[in-house]
CSV table of N, CA and C in Angstrom, one decimal:
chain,number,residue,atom,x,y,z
A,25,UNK,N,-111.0,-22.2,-90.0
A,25,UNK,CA,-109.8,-22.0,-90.8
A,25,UNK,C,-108.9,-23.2,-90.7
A,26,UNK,N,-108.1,-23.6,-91.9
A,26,UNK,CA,-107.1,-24.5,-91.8
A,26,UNK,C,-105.8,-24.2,-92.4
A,27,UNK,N,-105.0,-24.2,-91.5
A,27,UNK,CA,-103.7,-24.1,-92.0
A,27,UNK,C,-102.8,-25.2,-92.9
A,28,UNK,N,-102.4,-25.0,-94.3
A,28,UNK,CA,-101.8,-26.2,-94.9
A,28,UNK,C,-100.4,-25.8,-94.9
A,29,UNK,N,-99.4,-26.1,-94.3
A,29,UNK,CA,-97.9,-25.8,-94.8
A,29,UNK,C,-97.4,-24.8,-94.4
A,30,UNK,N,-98.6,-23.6,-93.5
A,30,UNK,CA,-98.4,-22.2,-93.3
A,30,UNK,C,-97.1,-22.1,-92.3
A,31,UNK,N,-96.1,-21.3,-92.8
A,31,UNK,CA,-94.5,-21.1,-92.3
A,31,UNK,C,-94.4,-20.2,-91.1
A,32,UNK,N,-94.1,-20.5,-90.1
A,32,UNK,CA,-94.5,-19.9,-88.9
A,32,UNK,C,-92.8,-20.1,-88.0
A,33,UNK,N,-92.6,-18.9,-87.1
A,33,UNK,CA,-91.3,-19.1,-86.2
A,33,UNK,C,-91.9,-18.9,-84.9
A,34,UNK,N,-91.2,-19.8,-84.1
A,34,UNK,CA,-91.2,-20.2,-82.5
A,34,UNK,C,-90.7,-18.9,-82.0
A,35,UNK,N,-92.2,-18.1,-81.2
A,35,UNK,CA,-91.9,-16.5,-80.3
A,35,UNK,C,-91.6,-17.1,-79.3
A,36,UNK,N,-92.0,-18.4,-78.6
A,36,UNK,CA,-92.3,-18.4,-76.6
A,36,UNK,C,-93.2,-20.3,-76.8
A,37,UNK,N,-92.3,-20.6,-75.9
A,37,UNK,CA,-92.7,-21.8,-75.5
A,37,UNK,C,-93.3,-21.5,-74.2
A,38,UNK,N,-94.3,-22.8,-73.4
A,38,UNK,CA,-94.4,-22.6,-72.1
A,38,UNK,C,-95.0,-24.2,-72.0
A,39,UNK,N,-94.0,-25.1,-70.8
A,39,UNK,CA,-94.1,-25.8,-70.4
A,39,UNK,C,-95.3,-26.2,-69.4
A,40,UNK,N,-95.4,-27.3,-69.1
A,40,UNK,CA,-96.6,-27.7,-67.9
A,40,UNK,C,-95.6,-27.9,-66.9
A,41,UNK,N,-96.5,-27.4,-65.8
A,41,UNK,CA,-96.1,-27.5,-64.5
A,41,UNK,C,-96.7,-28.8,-63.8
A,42,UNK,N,-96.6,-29.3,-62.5
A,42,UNK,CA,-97.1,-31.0,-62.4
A,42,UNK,C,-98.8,-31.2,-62.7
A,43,UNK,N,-99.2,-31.9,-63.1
A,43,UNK,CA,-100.7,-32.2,-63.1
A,43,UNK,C,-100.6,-33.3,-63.6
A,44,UNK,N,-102.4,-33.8,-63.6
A,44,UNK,CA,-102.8,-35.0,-64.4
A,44,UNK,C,-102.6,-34.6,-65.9
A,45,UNK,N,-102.8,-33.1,-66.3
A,45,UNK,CA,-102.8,-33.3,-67.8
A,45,UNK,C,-101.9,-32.3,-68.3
A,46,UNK,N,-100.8,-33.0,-68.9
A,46,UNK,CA,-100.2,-31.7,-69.1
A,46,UNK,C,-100.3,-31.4,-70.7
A,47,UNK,N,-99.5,-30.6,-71.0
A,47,UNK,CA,-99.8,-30.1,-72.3
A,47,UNK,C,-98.7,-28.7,-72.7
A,48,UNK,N,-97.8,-28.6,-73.6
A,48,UNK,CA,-97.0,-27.9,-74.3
A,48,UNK,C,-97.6,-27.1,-74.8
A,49,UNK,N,-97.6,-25.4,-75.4
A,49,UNK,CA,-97.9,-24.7,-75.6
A,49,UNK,C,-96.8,-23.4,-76.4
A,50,UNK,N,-97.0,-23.4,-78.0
A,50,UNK,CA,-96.2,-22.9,-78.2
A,50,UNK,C,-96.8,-21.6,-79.3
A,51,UNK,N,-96.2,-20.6,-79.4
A,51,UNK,CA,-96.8,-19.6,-79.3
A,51,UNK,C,-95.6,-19.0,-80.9
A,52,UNK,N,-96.2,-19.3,-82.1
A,52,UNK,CA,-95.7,-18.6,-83.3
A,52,UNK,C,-96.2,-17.6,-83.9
A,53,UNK,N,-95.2,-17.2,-84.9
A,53,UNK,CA,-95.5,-15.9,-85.9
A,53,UNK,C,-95.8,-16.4,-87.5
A,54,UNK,N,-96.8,-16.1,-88.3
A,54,UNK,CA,-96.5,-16.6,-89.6
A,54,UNK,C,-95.9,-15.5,-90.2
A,55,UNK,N,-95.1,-15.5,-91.3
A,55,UNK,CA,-94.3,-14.6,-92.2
A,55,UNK,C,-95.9,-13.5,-92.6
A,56,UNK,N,-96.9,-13.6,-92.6
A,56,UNK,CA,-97.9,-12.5,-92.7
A,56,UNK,C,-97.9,-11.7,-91.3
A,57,UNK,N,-97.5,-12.1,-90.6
A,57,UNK,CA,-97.7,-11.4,-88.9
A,57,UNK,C,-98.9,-12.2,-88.2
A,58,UNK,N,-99.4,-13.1,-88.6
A,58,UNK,CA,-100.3,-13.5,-87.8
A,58,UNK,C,-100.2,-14.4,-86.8
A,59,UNK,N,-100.7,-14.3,-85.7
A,59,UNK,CA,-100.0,-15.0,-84.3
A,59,UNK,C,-101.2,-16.5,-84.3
A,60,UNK,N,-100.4,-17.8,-83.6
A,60,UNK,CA,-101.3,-18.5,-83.4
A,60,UNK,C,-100.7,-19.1,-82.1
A,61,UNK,N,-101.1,-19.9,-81.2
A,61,UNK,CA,-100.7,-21.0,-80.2
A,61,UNK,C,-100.5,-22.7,-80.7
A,62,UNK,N,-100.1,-23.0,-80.8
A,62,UNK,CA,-99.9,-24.2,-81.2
A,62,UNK,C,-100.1,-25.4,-79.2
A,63,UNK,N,-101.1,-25.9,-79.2
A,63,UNK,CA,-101.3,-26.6,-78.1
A,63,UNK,C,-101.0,-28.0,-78.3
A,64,UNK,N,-99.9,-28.4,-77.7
A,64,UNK,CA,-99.7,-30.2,-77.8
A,64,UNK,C,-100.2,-30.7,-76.3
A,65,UNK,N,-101.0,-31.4,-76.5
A,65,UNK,CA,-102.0,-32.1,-75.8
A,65,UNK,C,-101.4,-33.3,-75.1
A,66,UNK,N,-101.5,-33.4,-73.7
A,66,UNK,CA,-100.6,-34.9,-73.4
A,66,UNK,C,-99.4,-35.0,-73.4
A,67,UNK,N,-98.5,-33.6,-73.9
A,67,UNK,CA,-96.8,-33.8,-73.6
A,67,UNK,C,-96.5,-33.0,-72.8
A,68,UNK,N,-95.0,-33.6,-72.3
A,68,UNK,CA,-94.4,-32.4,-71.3
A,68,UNK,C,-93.5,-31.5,-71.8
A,69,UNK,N,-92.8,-32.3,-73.0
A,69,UNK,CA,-91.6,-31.4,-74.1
A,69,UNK,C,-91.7,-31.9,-75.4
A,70,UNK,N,-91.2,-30.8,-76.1
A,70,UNK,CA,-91.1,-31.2,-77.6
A,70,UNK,C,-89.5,-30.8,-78.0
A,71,UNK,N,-88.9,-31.6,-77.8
A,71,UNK,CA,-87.3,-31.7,-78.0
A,71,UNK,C,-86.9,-31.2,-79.2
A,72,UNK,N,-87.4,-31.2,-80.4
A,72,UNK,CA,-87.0,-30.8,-81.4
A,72,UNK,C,-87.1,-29.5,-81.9
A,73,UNK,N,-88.0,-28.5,-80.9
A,73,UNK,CA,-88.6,-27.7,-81.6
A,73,UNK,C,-87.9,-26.6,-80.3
A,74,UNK,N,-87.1,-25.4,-80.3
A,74,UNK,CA,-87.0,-24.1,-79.1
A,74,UNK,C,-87.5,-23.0,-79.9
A,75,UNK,N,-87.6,-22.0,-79.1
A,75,UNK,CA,-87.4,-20.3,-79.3
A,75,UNK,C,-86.6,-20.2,-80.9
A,76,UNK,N,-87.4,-19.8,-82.0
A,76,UNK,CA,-86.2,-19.1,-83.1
A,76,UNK,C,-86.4,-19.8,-84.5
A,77,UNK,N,-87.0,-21.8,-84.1
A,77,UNK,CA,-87.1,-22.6,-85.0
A,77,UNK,C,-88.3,-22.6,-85.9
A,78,UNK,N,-88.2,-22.3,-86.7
A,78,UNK,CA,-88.9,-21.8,-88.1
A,78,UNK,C,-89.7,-23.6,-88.1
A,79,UNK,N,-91.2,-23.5,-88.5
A,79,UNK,CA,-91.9,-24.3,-88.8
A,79,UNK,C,-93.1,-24.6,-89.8
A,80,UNK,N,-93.2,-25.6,-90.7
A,80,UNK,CA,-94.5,-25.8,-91.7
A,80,UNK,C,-95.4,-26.1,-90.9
A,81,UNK,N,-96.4,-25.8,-90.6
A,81,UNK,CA,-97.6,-26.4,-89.8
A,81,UNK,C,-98.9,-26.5,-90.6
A,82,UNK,N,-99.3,-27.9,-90.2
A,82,UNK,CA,-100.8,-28.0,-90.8
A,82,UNK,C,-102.1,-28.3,-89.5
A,83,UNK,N,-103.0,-27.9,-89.7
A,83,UNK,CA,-104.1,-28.1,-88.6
A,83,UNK,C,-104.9,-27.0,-88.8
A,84,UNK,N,-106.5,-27.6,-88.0
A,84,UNK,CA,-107.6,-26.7,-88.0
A,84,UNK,C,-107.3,-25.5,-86.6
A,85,UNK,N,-107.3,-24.4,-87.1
A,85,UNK,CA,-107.5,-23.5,-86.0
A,85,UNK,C,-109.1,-23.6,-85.6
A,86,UNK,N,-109.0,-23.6,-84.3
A,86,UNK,CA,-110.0,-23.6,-83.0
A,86,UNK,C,-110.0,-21.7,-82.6
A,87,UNK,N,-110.8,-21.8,-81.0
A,87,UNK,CA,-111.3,-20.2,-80.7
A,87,UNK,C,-109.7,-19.9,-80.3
A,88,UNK,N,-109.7,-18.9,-80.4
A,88,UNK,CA,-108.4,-17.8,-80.1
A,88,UNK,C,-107.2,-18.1,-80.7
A,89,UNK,N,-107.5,-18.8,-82.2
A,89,UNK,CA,-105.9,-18.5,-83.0
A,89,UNK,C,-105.1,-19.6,-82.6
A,90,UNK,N,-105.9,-21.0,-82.1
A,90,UNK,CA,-105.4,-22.2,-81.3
A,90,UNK,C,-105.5,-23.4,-82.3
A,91,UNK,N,-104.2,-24.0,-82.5
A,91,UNK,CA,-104.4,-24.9,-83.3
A,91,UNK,C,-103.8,-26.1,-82.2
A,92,UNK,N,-105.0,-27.4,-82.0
A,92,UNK,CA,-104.3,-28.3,-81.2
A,92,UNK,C,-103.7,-29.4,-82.2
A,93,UNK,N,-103.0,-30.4,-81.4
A,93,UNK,CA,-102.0,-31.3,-81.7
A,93,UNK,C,-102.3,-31.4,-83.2
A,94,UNK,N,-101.0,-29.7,-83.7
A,94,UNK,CA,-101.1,-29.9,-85.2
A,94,UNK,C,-100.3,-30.9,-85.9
A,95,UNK,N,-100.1,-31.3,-87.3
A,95,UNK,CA,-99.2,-31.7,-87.7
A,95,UNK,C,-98.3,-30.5,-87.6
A,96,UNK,N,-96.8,-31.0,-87.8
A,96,UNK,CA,-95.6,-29.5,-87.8
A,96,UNK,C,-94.3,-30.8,-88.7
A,97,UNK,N,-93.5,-29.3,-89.5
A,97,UNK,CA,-92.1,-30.1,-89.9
A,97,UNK,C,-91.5,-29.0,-89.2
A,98,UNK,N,-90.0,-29.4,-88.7
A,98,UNK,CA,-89.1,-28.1,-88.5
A,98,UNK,C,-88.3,-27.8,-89.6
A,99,UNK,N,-88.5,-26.7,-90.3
A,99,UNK,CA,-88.1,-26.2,-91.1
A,99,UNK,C,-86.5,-25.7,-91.1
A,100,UNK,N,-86.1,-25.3,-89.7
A,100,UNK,CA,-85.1,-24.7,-89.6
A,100,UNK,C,-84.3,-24.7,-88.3
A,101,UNK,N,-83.7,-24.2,-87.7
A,101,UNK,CA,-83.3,-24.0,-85.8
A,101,UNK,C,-82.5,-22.9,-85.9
A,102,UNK,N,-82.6,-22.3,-84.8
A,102,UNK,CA,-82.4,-20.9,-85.2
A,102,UNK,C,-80.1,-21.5,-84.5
């Protein structure tokens, strides 16, 4: 499946803790109710984005509803 534009809000962020690889992990709703993870690969924060902030997202969903280092606009901030 691929998401083009699909409108989704920020439920739960979760940060990396120390390692070689870290990676951001953010966990939305689309306005249908459907849940995905959004995994950014290689970062430690995404400054632009918290808890509440409404987003366009595009990218291929992977296993378990996982879209890695999607494209995203922020649509809004709560």
């Amino acid at each position: 499946m691929y998401l083009s534009g699909e409108e989704c809000e920020v439920t739960a962020m979760t940060y990396p803790g120390d390692g070689p690889t870290p990676s951001v992990l953010v966990h939305v709703t689309s306005a249908e109710g459907s849940q995905f993870t959004l995994a950014f690969l290689g970062r430690r924060d995404i400054r632009c984005m918290r808890v509440g902030s409404r987003l366009a997202i595009e990218g291929a969903v992977s296993g378990r509803e996982t879209v890695y280092n999607p494209h995203f606009t922020v649509l809004s901030q709560p």
